[in-house]
Coordinates of C-alpha atoms in Angstrom, one line a residue:
M1 CA 27.3 8.8 16.2
G2 CA 29.6 8.0 13.1
R3 CA 29.5 10.7 10.4
R4 CA 26.9 9.8 8.3
R5 CA 27.9 8.3 4.9
L6 CA 26.4 8.6 1.5
L7 CA 28.0 5.2 0.0
K8 CA 28.8 2.4 1.3
Q9 CA 32.4 0.3 0.7
D10 CA 31.0 -1.8 -2.2
E11 CA 29.4 1.3 -4.0
R12 CA 33.0 3.9 -3.2
E13 CA 34.9 1.2 -5.2
Q14 CA 32.5 0.6 -8.0
L15 CA 31.9 4.2 -8.3
F16 CA 35.6 5.4 -7.7
G17 CA 37.9 2.2 -7.9
I18 CA 40.5 1.8 -10.8
P19 CA 39.2 -1.5 -12.3
T20 CA 41.8 -4.8 -12.4
D21 CA 39.7 -7.2 -15.3
E22 CA 41.0 -7.5 -18.5
E23 CA 38.1 -6.4 -20.5
S24 CA 38.0 -2.7 -18.3
L25 CA 42.1 -2.6 -18.5
I26 CA 41.7 -2.5 -22.4
R27 CA 38.4 -0.4 -22.8
Y28 CA 39.8 2.5 -19.8
Y29 CA 43.4 2.0 -19.8
T30 CA 45.2 2.0 -23.6
L31 CA 47.4 4.7 -24.3
S32 CA 46.6 6.2 -28.3
P33 CA 49.7 7.0 -30.4
A34 CA 49.6 10.5 -28.7
D35 CA 49.2 9.4 -25.4
R36 CA 52.5 7.5 -25.8
L37 CA 54.6 10.5 -27.6
E38 CA 53.7 12.6 -24.9
T39 CA 54.9 10.4 -22.2
E40 CA 58.2 9.6 -24.1
I41 CA 59.1 12.9 -23.5
R42 CA 59.4 12.1 -19.7
R43 CA 63.2 11.7 -19.6
R44 CA 63.5 8.4 -17.0
S45 CA 61.8 5.4 -17.3
H46 CA 60.0 5.5 -14.1
N47 CA 58.2 9.4 -14.6
Q48 CA 57.3 8.1 -18.4
L49 CA 55.5 5.2 -16.3
G50 CA 53.9 7.8 -13.6
F51 CA 53.0 9.8 -15.9
A52 CA 50.9 7.2 -18.2
V53 CA 49.4 6.0 -14.8
Q54 CA 48.7 9.4 -13.8
L55 CA 46.8 10.1 -17.6
C56 CA 44.9 7.0 -17.2
I57 CA 43.3 7.5 -14.0
M58 CA 42.5 11.5 -15.0
R59 CA 40.7 9.8 -17.4
Y60 CA 39.2 7.0 -15.6
P61 CA 37.5 7.2 -13.0
G62 CA 38.5 11.0 -13.7
R63 CA 40.4 11.8 -10.5
I64 CA 44.0 12.8 -9.3
L65 CA 45.9 9.5 -8.8
G66 CA 46.0 9.4 -4.7
E67 CA 48.3 7.6 -2.4
D68 CA 49.0 3.5 -2.5
E69 CA 47.4 3.3 -5.6
P70 CA 47.4 2.1 -8.8
P71 CA 46.4 -1.6 -8.4
A72 CA 49.6 -3.6 -9.4
A73 CA 47.7 -5.1 -12.3
M74 CA 46.8 -1.7 -13.7
I75 CA 50.5 -0.7 -13.0
A76 CA 51.5 -4.0 -15.1
Y77 CA 49.4 -2.9 -17.9
V78 CA 50.6 0.4 -18.7
A79 CA 54.2 -0.7 -18.0
E80 CA 54.0 -2.7 -20.8
Q81 CA 52.7 -0.9 -23.5
L82 CA 55.6 1.3 -22.2
S83 CA 58.3 -1.5 -22.3
V84 CA 59.5 -0.3 -19.3
G85 CA 59.4 -2.8 -16.2
S86 CA 56.6 -2.0 -13.6
E87 CA 58.9 -2.1 -10.4
E88 CA 59.9 1.7 -12.0
F89 CA 56.5 3.0 -10.9
T90 CA 57.6 2.4 -6.5
A91 CA 60.4 5.2 -7.5
Y92 CA 57.8 7.8 -9.4
A93 CA 55.9 6.8 -5.9
Q94 CA 58.7 8.4 -3.9
R95 CA 58.6 11.8 -5.9
V96 CA 55.4 13.9 -4.5
Q97 CA 56.6 17.3 -6.7
T98 CA 56.6 15.5 -9.8
R99 CA 53.6 13.9 -9.2
S100 CA 51.7 17.5 -8.3
E101 CA 53.1 19.5 -11.6
H102 CA 52.7 15.8 -13.7
S103 CA 48.7 16.2 -12.3
R104 CA 49.0 20.2 -13.5
H105 CA 50.2 19.2 -16.8
L106 CA 48.0 16.0 -18.0
A107 CA 44.1 18.8 -16.6
N108 CA 45.3 20.7 -19.4
Y109 CA 46.5 18.0 -21.8
V110 CA 42.9 15.9 -21.4
G111 CA 40.4 19.3 -20.7
L112 CA 40.0 18.8 -17.3
H113 CA 39.9 21.4 -14.8
I114 CA 39.2 21.7 -10.8
A115 CA 35.9 22.1 -9.9
T116 CA 34.9 25.6 -9.1
R117 CA 31.7 26.6 -7.2
E118 CA 29.2 26.4 -10.5
D119 CA 30.5 23.0 -10.7
R120 CA 29.3 22.0 -7.6
R121 CA 25.9 24.3 -7.7
A122 CA 25.7 22.2 -10.9
A123 CA 26.6 18.9 -8.8
L124 CA 24.3 19.6 -6.3
I125 CA 21.1 20.5 -8.6
A126 CA 21.9 17.4 -10.3
A127 CA 21.9 15.6 -6.5
I128 CA 18.8 17.4 -5.6
D129 CA 16.8 15.6 -9.1
A130 CA 18.5 12.1 -8.2
A131 CA 17.1 12.3 -4.7
S132 CA 13.6 13.1 -5.5
V133 CA 13.7 9.5 -6.7
S134 CA 15.0 7.5 -4.7
D135 CA 16.9 7.9 -1.2
K136 CA 19.3 5.3 -2.1
G137 CA 23.2 6.9 -2.4
L138 CA 24.5 5.0 -5.3
P139 CA 21.7 7.2 -8.1
I140 CA 22.9 10.4 -5.9
A141 CA 26.3 9.6 -6.2
I142 CA 26.4 8.4 -10.2
A143 CA 24.8 11.3 -10.9
I144 CA 27.2 14.0 -9.3
V145 CA 30.1 12.3 -10.8
N146 CA 28.4 12.4 -14.6
E147 CA 27.5 16.1 -14.1
F148 CA 31.0 16.7 -13.1
R149 CA 32.6 14.8 -16.3
R150 CA 29.8 16.5 -18.8
H151 CA 31.2 20.1 -17.5
N152 CA 34.9 18.6 -18.0
V153 CA 35.5 18.5 -13.7
L154 CA 38.3 16.5 -12.4
L155 CA 36.3 14.2 -9.4
P156 CA 37.2 16.1 -6.2
S157 CA 37.5 13.8 -3.4
E158 CA 34.6 11.2 -1.8
Q159 CA 33.6 13.2 1.1
S160 CA 33.4 16.0 -0.7
I161 CA 30.6 14.1 -3.6
S162 CA 29.5 12.9 -0.3
K163 CA 28.7 16.1 1.1
I164 CA 27.1 17.3 -2.0
G165 CA 24.8 14.1 -2.3
L166 CA 24.1 14.5 2.0
A167 CA 23.1 17.8 0.4
G168 CA 20.9 17.0 -2.0
R169 CA 19.2 14.5 0.0
A170 CA 18.1 16.8 2.3
I171 CA 17.0 19.2 -0.1
A172 CA 14.9 16.5 -2.5
R173 CA 13.6 15.9 1.1
R174 CA 12.3 19.0 2.5
R175 CA 11.0 19.9 -0.9
A176 CA 8.5 16.6 -0.9
E177 CA 7.7 17.5 2.3
A178 CA 6.5 21.3 2.1
A179 CA 4.7 19.6 -1.2
L180 CA 2.4 17.5 1.0
L181 CA 1.6 20.4 3.4
S182 CA 1.6 23.6 1.0
E183 CA -1.9 23.5 1.4
F184 CA -2.7 22.6 4.9
A185 CA -3.6 25.7 7.4
R186 CA -1.6 26.0 11.2
D187 CA -4.3 24.4 13.3
Q188 CA -4.5 21.1 10.6
L189 CA -1.0 20.6 11.1
E190 CA -1.1 20.9 15.1
Q191 CA -3.7 18.4 14.7
F192 CA -1.6 15.8 13.0
D193 CA 1.0 16.3 16.1
S194 CA -1.5 15.8 17.9
L195 CA -2.2 12.5 16.8
L196 CA 1.2 11.0 18.6
K197 CA -0.2 12.3 21.2
V198 CA -1.8 9.6 24.1
D199 CA -6.0 10.1 24.2
P200 CA -6.9 9.5 27.4
V201 CA -10.0 8.3 25.9
I202 CA -8.4 5.3 24.4
R203 CA -5.3 5.1 26.4
Q204 CA -2.9 5.1 23.4
T205 CA -2.1 7.5 20.5
R206 CA -4.7 8.1 17.8
F207 CA -1.8 7.1 15.4
N208 CA -1.1 4.0 17.1
W209 CA -4.9 3.3 17.3
L210 CA -5.5 3.6 13.6
R211 CA -2.8 1.2 12.6
S212 CA -4.3 -1.3 15.3
A213 CA -7.0 -2.7 13.2
P214 CA -8.8 -5.7 13.7
D215 CA -9.0 -7.8 10.5
A216 CA -11.2 -10.8 11.7
P217 CA -14.0 -11.2 9.9
G218 CA -17.0 -9.8 12.8
A219 CA -19.9 -8.0 13.1
D220 CA -17.5 -5.4 15.9
N221 CA -14.4 -5.3 14.0
L222 CA -15.8 -4.1 10.9
V223 CA -18.2 -0.8 12.9
S224 CA -14.5 -0.6 14.8
L225 CA -12.5 -0.3 11.1
M226 CA -15.7 2.1 9.6
E227 CA -15.3 3.9 13.2
R228 CA -11.4 4.8 11.9
L229 CA -12.7 5.2 8.4
T230 CA -14.3 8.0 10.0
F231 CA -11.6 9.5 11.3
V232 CA -9.5 9.2 9.1
R233 CA -11.7 11.0 6.6
C234 CA -12.4 14.0 9.5
L235 CA -8.6 14.9 8.9
A236 CA -9.8 16.2 5.5
I237 CA -6.7 14.6 4.0
D238 CA -7.0 14.8 0.1
P239 CA -5.4 11.0 -1.3
R240 CA -4.5 13.4 -4.5
L241 CA -1.5 14.5 -2.7
Q242 CA 0.1 11.8 -3.4
G243 CA 0.5 12.4 -6.7
R244 CA 2.5 15.6 -5.8
I245 CA 6.3 14.0 -5.3
H246 CA 7.9 11.0 -7.5
S247 CA 6.3 7.8 -6.8
E248 CA 9.7 6.3 -5.8
R249 CA 10.2 9.3 -3.2
W250 CA 6.0 7.9 -2.0
T251 CA 7.4 4.6 -1.4
Q252 CA 10.3 5.3 0.4
L253 CA 8.3 7.9 2.7
L254 CA 5.7 5.4 3.6
R255 CA 8.8 2.4 4.0
E256 CA 10.1 5.1 6.6
G257 CA 6.4 5.5 8.3
D258 CA 5.8 1.6 8.4
V259 CA 8.9 1.0 10.5
T260 CA 8.5 3.9 12.6
P261 CA 6.8 4.0 16.0
A262 CA 4.9 6.4 17.1
W263 CA 7.5 7.4 20.2
L264 CA 10.1 8.1 17.2
A265 CA 8.3 10.2 14.9
A266 CA 7.5 12.5 17.1
D267 CA 11.4 12.9 17.9
F268 CA 11.6 14.0 13.7
H269 CA 11.8 17.7 12.7
A270 CA 8.4 19.6 12.1
G271 CA 8.4 18.6 8.2
R272 CA 9.4 15.4 8.2
R273 CA 7.2 14.2 11.5
R274 CA 4.1 15.8 9.2
A275 CA 4.9 14.5 5.8
T276 CA 5.0 11.0 7.5
I277 CA 1.8 11.2 9.1
V278 CA 0.2 12.5 5.7
A279 CA 1.0 9.7 3.9
Q280 CA 0.0 7.0 6.0
I281 CA -3.3 8.7 6.9
I282 CA -3.5 8.5 3.1
K283 CA -2.3 4.8 3.1
L284 CA -4.7 3.6 6.2
G285 CA -7.4 5.7 4.9
Q286 CA -6.8 2.8 1.2
K287 CA -6.7 0.3 3.4
L288 CA -9.5 0.7 5.7
T289 CA -11.7 0.9 2.9
D290 CA -10.4 -2.3 1.1
D291 CA -10.7 -4.0 4.4
A292 CA -14.4 -2.4 5.3
V293 CA -15.5 -3.5 2.2
T294 CA -13.2 -7.0 2.1
M295 CA -14.9 -7.9 5.7
F296 CA -18.2 -7.0 4.9
A297 CA -18.4 -9.6 2.0
K298 CA -17.0 -11.8 3.9
L299 CA -19.6 -11.5 6.5
I300 CA -22.8 -11.4 3.9
G301 CA -21.7 -14.4 2.6
R302 CA -21.0 -16.2 6.3
L303 CA -24.4 -15.1 6.9
F304 CA -26.1 -16.7 3.3
S305 CA -23.4 -19.6 3.9
Q306 CA -24.8 -20.4 7.7
A307 CA -28.7 -19.9 6.2
S308 CA -27.8 -22.7 3.4
N309 CA -26.6 -24.6 6.7
K310 CA -29.6 -23.8 9.0
Q311 CA -32.0 -25.1 5.5
K312 CA -29.9 -28.3 5.2
Q313 CA -30.4 -29.2 8.9
R314 CA -34.1 -28.2 9.0
H315 CA -34.6 -30.5 6.0
A316 CA -32.6 -33.1 8.2
D317 CA -34.5 -32.7 11.4
A318 CA -37.4 -33.1 9.7
R319 CA -36.3 -36.6 8.0
K320 CA -38.8 -38.6 10.7
E321 CA -42.3 -36.2 9.8
T322 CA -41.1 -36.7 6.1
A323 CA -41.0 -40.4 6.3
R324 CA -43.6 -40.1 8.3
A325 CA -46.1 -37.8 5.7
L326 CA -44.6 -40.3 2.7
R327 CA -46.0 -43.5 4.7
L328 CA -49.1 -41.4 5.2
F329 CA -49.5 -40.9 1.6
R330 CA -48.4 -44.4 0.6
D331 CA -51.3 -46.2 2.4
T332 CA -54.2 -43.5 1.2
L333 CA -53.2 -44.1 -2.5
R334 CA -53.4 -47.8 -1.8
A335 CA -56.9 -47.3 -0.3
L336 CA -58.1 -44.5 -2.8
V337 CA -57.0 -47.6 -5.4
V338 CA -58.7 -50.2 -4.2
A339 CA -62.0 -48.2 -3.5
N340 CA -61.3 -47.8 -7.7
D341 CA -60.9 -51.3 -8.1
T342 CA -63.6 -52.6 -6.1
G343 CA -66.1 -49.2 -6.4
K344 CA -66.7 -48.7 -3.2
D345 CA -67.0 -45.3 -1.3
A346 CA -63.6 -43.7 -1.7
I347 CA -64.1 -41.9 1.5
E348 CA -65.7 -44.7 3.5
T349 CA -62.4 -47.0 2.7
L350 CA -60.0 -44.1 3.6
D351 CA -61.8 -44.3 7.0
R352 CA -61.5 -47.9 7.5
E353 CA -58.3 -48.7 5.8
I354 CA -56.2 -45.4 7.3
G355 CA -59.3 -43.3 9.5
W356 CA -60.5 -40.3 8.3
N357 CA -59.3 -38.4 12.3
K358 CA -55.6 -39.9 11.1
L359 CA -55.6 -37.7 8.0
L360 CA -57.2 -34.5 9.4
Q361 CA -54.7 -34.9 12.3
A362 CA -52.0 -34.8 9.7
K363 CA -52.5 -32.3 7.4
P364 CA -51.3 -29.2 9.8
V365 CA -48.1 -31.1 10.1
I366 CA -48.0 -31.9 6.2
E367 CA -48.4 -28.2 5.2
A368 CA -45.9 -26.7 8.1
M369 CA -43.3 -29.3 5.9
V370 CA -44.7 -27.6 2.8
K371 CA -44.2 -24.2 4.2
E372 CA -40.6 -25.1 5.3
A373 CA -39.9 -27.2 1.9
N374 CA -40.7 -23.7 0.2
S375 CA -38.8 -21.0 2.6
D376 CA -36.2 -18.6 1.1
I377 CA -33.0 -18.7 2.5
L378 CA -33.2 -14.9 2.0
V379 CA -36.2 -15.4 4.8
L380 CA -33.6 -17.3 6.7
A381 CA -31.0 -15.3 6.4
A382 CA -33.6 -12.3 7.7
E383 CA -33.5 -14.2 11.0
R384 CA -29.9 -13.4 11.5
Y385 CA -31.4 -9.8 11.2
G386 CA -30.1 -8.7 14.3
N387 CA -26.5 -9.1 14.2
V388 CA -27.1 -7.5 10.5
R389 CA -27.8 -4.6 12.0
K390 CA -25.0 -3.7 14.1
Y391 CA -22.6 -2.8 11.0
A392 CA -25.4 -2.8 8.0
V393 CA -26.8 0.5 8.3
L394 CA -23.2 2.0 9.1
F395 CA -22.0 0.8 5.9
L396 CA -23.9 2.1 3.5
Q397 CA -23.7 5.8 5.8
T398 CA -19.8 5.3 5.4
F399 CA -19.5 4.6 1.8
V400 CA -20.9 6.2 -1.6
F401 CA -22.0 3.5 -4.3
R402 CA -21.8 4.1 -7.9
S403 CA -22.5 1.8 -10.7
S404 CA -21.8 1.4 -14.6
R405 CA -25.6 0.5 -15.3
R406 CA -27.7 3.7 -15.4
H407 CA -30.7 4.1 -12.8
D408 CA -29.5 0.7 -11.3
P409 CA -32.0 -1.1 -9.1
L410 CA -29.5 -1.7 -6.6
L411 CA -28.8 1.9 -6.0
A412 CA -32.2 2.6 -5.4
A413 CA -32.6 -0.2 -3.1
I414 CA -29.3 1.3 -1.1
S415 CA -30.9 4.7 -1.4
V416 CA -34.3 3.7 -0.2
L417 CA -32.4 1.7 3.0
R418 CA -30.9 4.9 3.6
S419 CA -33.6 7.5 3.4
L420 CA -35.5 4.8 5.9
N421 CA -32.6 4.5 8.8
D422 CA -32.5 8.6 8.1
D423 CA -36.2 9.2 8.6
G424 CA -36.9 6.5 11.2
K425 CA -39.5 4.2 9.5
R426 CA -40.0 1.0 10.2
L427 CA -41.4 -0.6 6.7
L428 CA -41.2 -0.1 3.3
P429 CA -43.0 2.3 1.1
I430 CA -44.7 0.7 -2.0
E431 CA -43.5 3.7 -3.7
S432 CA -40.6 2.0 -3.2
R433 CA -40.8 -0.8 -5.5
L434 CA -37.3 -1.7 -7.4
G435 CA -38.7 -2.4 -10.7
V436 CA -41.1 -4.2 -13.2
S437 CA -39.7 -7.3 -13.8
G438 CA -40.4 -10.4 -12.1
Q439 CA -37.3 -11.3 -10.6
E440 CA -37.4 -7.6 -9.1
D441 CA -40.6 -8.2 -7.9
H442 CA -40.2 -11.0 -6.4
I443 CA -37.4 -9.5 -4.2
Y444 CA -39.5 -6.4 -3.3
K445 CA -42.1 -9.1 -2.0
R446 CA -39.3 -10.5 0.5
L447 CA -38.5 -7.2 1.9
R448 CA -42.0 -6.2 2.2
A449 CA -42.0 -9.5 4.2
V450 CA -39.1 -9.0 6.4
G451 CA -40.1 -4.7 6.7
P452 CA -41.5 -4.8 10.0
N453 CA -38.1 -6.8 11.4
V454 CA -36.8 -3.8 10.5
R455 CA -35.5 -0.7 13.1
C456 CA -33.5 2.5 11.9
R457 CA -32.1 5.5 14.1
S458 CA -30.1 8.1 12.0
R459 CA -27.1 8.4 12.2
M460 CA -25.6 11.6 14.0
P461 CA -23.3 13.3 12.1
V462 CA -19.4 13.7 12.8
P463 CA -18.1 17.3 12.7
A464 CA -15.0 17.2 10.7
A465 CA -13.7 20.8 12.8
N466 CA -13.4 18.7 15.8
V467 CA -12.0 15.1 15.1
S468 CA -10.0 15.4 18.9
D469 CA -13.0 14.8 20.2
L470 CA -13.9 11.6 18.7
T471 CA -13.9 8.8 21.0
S472 CA -14.2 4.7 20.1
S473 CA -17.2 4.7 21.7
R474 CA -19.5 2.7 19.2
S475 CA -22.9 4.6 20.4
R476 CA -21.5 7.7 18.4
L477 CA -21.6 6.5 15.2
L478 CA -24.3 4.1 15.6

């Protein structure tokens, strides 16, 4: 395995490279009169050029001249200011001793010194602070370089800065992991580890089971979502732990967890593994909640859409009977008009023109049509109660509902439904009326009409202390 690096090649060039564009050359490598005077003290032209080049590089990027440096464009720019040929630098580059003597003198001249233990410790602290926000190498390295410059320190080698950055990033990670895990007991931490082990009941890891929640709207899928959400809640992980670390660090932790399979997460060291699990569980709890509420809304919307379609279909199926009833009504009106115009008895006229028995036979059909025409879509939706029952009771038990309205009748209705389920009752009590307004009274009457179909069972509480015993069987949650 290759040595881990903090920076990419282009990032190293950006941070430690010597610029060659005209603007940067003018900005960083223009010699002052004092610099020229200090340079002209050197006797030979190649020493003057080499001295000036080292002076420029020591100021920016703030390090000692390396091998095969600097680029020709930078040499030419400095040589032009000294009125010497740029080819003179070749002779200077061959004198290692002269370069070392000039480096020591220039360090004193520009007020820089070699990094001490205290300087490196300060750079490490800066790296930790930068790494607490992001794992990216460039911001960490920039923080280290800026800290060295703030203390007037010659930049050490790229390898040294990389080591400081990697160490700072590792410490920042450990601190973030500790912040997430500090309040959990030993048995809870071991419980997190068990999520990465294959559960013989479901034949997969609980970690993978939580991630593979269904998303297609359906009664069974909604129950499955709420099973997973109940399992997550039994782990007793406070979502507010997310606020203990920086948001960027949290995002990085989630990003790593999203692409890490269970078998690979099991190979992490304990702190990283458990912190990844905690972050994923918090995220999954939020996602499962959103998905369950969204799916419930879709199912209820589908329920009323199907009821509306059913109502329309019934009206379409009754068109023949409606037309027959309308024709009978038309003939009846004609007979009554004739009886009124001629002064004859209306009943005798109806019996002669239409037939009294025919009218009596049409009565139950017309009454059924009138009743069907006045049918409420809520009553039609209640005909699919059996399917709604699969998830509605569990949904009301799983979530806590609040309202911005004081004494919201909808919350009162939810409370009534919960108590009916807990007590095993089948009829809505008279004293549970939602309000006094006409609309609420109408809703109450419709609920009473559906009430005889209500069948409730008391829920079985899920013990939070024994999460490993939970299975995916829906019978344990219903």
